[in-house]
Amino acid sequence: MEPESSRAERKSNKRLVTMLVAMVFFMSGFSFALVPLYDIFCEITGLNGKTADGPVAVKQNIDPDRTVKVQFIANMNSAESWKFKPDVFEMEVHPGKLEETLFYAENMADVNKVARAVPSVVPGQAARYFHKTECFCFSEQAFEPREGKNMPLRFMVDPELPEKIKTISLSYTFFELDRVAVK
Amino acid sequence: MSEAVAHDIHDDHGHGPEKGLMRWVYTTNHKDIGTLYLLFSLAMFIFGGAMAMIIRAELFQPGMQLVDPHFFNQMTTMHALIMVFGAVMPAFVGLANWLIPMMIGAPDMALPRMNNWSFWILPFAFALMSATLFMEGGAPAAGWTMYAPLVLQTGDAFPFLIFAIHLLGISSVMGAINIIATIMNMRAPGMTLMKMPLFVWTWFITAYLLIAVMPVFAGAVTMLLTDKFFGTAFFSAAGGGDPVLYQHIFWFFGHPEVYIMILPAFGIISAIIPTFARKPLFGYSSMVYATASIAFLSFVVWAHHMFTVGMPLAGELFFMYATMMIAVPTGVKIFNWVSTMWKGAMTFETPMLFALAFVVLFTIGGFSGLMLAITPVDFQYHDTYFVVAHFHYVLVTGAVYSIIAAAYYWMPKWTGHMYNETAGKIHFWWSTISVNVLFFPQHFLGLAGMPRRIPDYSVQFADWNMVSSIGGFAFGLAQIYFCWIVYKTIKGGEKATDQVWEGATGLEFENLPSPVPYHSFTTAPQIR
Ligand code: HEM
Ligand SMILES: [Cu+2]
């Protein structure tokens, strides 16, 4: 190869490689961008059953002709010394009416503990029609040793809930917080 | 990286390699680096294979016999990581190094110094990864997919695993950049894109896949690292994250990754079949377009690995149909290979035998893939041995068979010696019979419900597991025999002609002697 062409080649190598390296950086950024994109996607489509993580303002607008079954599920993330259960397992509610129920949690260990409940709604499409005005899941819950407490949940099923949905299951998983930071 | 761009051009044409060990450390010659990659890959293939032997020995009978469950999980995890990143990928990069410059009439790769780095990072990465076997808490054991939150329970090995993966990613991305630069800038005059051999084309597309998805993988494992050590909660539900997000990011990388491991194989088969059918490849341009469409589609099918996470119906339907669509361009390829052979004057030397076995057995793997793509039945098959059977048909009798075929096909060109044809045929039949004894029964086990990644199983699975293990030991032994054949061929053997095979075409066979001199195409060849 004569030096002429090799010099030209080197220059075009530089341009091309710069472009390719830029692609690498772009894709690295993209991998982190997937985190907020995923949340936004789920929020818009309500696909993964995530409910809002703060209280929402609602207006009562009771639809007396329709009833929806709401089921409550309580889980512990790991077999730690806790008691966690809903007060009632099932309620028949009218869309548009504010309802209240309780969940009971008890720290059965002899030390202070902090825990957090993470909600999930099935079917996922119902998540955005399930409004909570008050929920123990909005904040961390602190427990004294052997303390048990009733924790309130106030919610309303939106009258706009699609007709075909007759049953909504609301599940809480209780996570003990020690090492895990909160985002 | 820009220093690497300003490489020096050899002005000492005609000189041979340096003497001694340092030749291999300092080398920027594409042939040396190709050899390093291939030998490294062979070593990792045996190392990862030894782990597979431990897995099959434990599964020989029901009950716990040889290893404890935690060590078993370390073996399945490490086996996969080593085979994927240590054996299959470096073998293809090694072939690319050896072949792409010769196939496009270039004197070397475009960025020879970076090339040296891409290779020499690998032994360090695998030293880190293998060292975890001796650490507190053992090697990674949560599966090669490293799902959060399970993988966060890994012991001291965890940061080593993540760092090793970062290194592997850097190495593959540098390799990919080098290959693209070589193909874009180093083609001999007259070597237009649509005249390039398919191996060059498939690698060109693969390199773009690597650049697109390796950074995503690096990002995913970095998030795992910060979740474990720096208190973030990307994948921890308690902190507001979502473990399913990890699976999405992983498979956004993971599915293109499986195509990274098969597209270069398509290129190899497209080189070998025309030679031994003595007919040009049928449908060259459709092969190029099929490869490109497979690459594009591979970005929109990832969730077929996660049908059971609780996706909405619309998502399951989308990913089901998108996945099935990939079978169309793949089918185009299979039909083109069969049409190439149609009425050809075929002979059946060892590379051709492996290529033919590839076509048949890879297709079986494709069929089981299609079965898995049917969402409702995947609920039954997911995480069973059926999936294990599927990906071993596409990866062992697919990717690995193509690499073995390539080794037999081009070794005479590289070394100047023919391998022993009888030995090659024995290796072929030994491997092909045993690999089917090994993996075919795993379909039955999976359909009957045997879960993957479990060291023990209930007694109704005993018979087929024993058959599978016997096949496994036989296949493992056959590959030791292969190492011996390679060794003998490097050391000596009948002299190869310059064209090597009667029907061989392409610059490396038509314009270069066997063995290829250390520096080739220092002046560009004339392209017809
Ligand atoms: C027609 C083409 C293909 C289709 C339709 C297909 C489909 C699938 C599906 C649906 C799964 C998920 C099964 C489950 O976990 O339940 C799967 C798994 C897998 N496939 Fe394929 N596949 C195809 C080709 C390939 C190729 C060419 C490769 C690699 C060379 C490959 C490698 C894998 C691997 C490694 C897994 C398992 C990953 C894991 O869970 O560890 N597949 N395939
Ligand atoms: Cu896939």
PDB file of C-alpha atoms and ligand atoms in Angstrom, chain B residues 251 254-256 258-259 301-302 304-305 323 390, ligand 2:
ATOM      1  CA  TRP B 251     -33.392  -9.887  27.031  1.00  0.00           C
ATOM      2  CA  GLY B 254     -30.060 -11.364  25.167  1.00  0.00           C
ATOM      3  CA  HIS B 255     -32.077 -12.083  22.096  1.00  0.00           C
ATOM      4  CA  PRO B 256     -29.858 -10.107  19.688  1.00  0.00           C
ATOM      5  CA  VAL B 258     -28.252 -15.289  20.373  1.00  0.00           C
ATOM      6  CA  TYR B 259     -28.250 -13.969  16.812  1.00  0.00           C
ATOM      7  CA  VAL B 301     -38.890 -10.269  20.059  1.00  0.00           C
ATOM      8  CA  TRP B 302     -37.088 -10.219  23.402  1.00  0.00           C
ATOM      9  CA  HIS B 304     -40.604 -14.334  24.219  1.00  0.00           C
ATOM     10  CA  HIS B 305     -38.199 -15.212  27.039  1.00  0.00           C
ATOM     11  CA  THR B 323     -40.999 -14.177  17.002  1.00  0.00           C
ATOM     12  CA  HIS B 390     -33.903 -26.002  21.949  1.00  0.00           C
TER      13      HIS B 390
HETATM   14 CU    CU C   2     -34.868 -15.161  22.022  1.00  0.00          CU
END
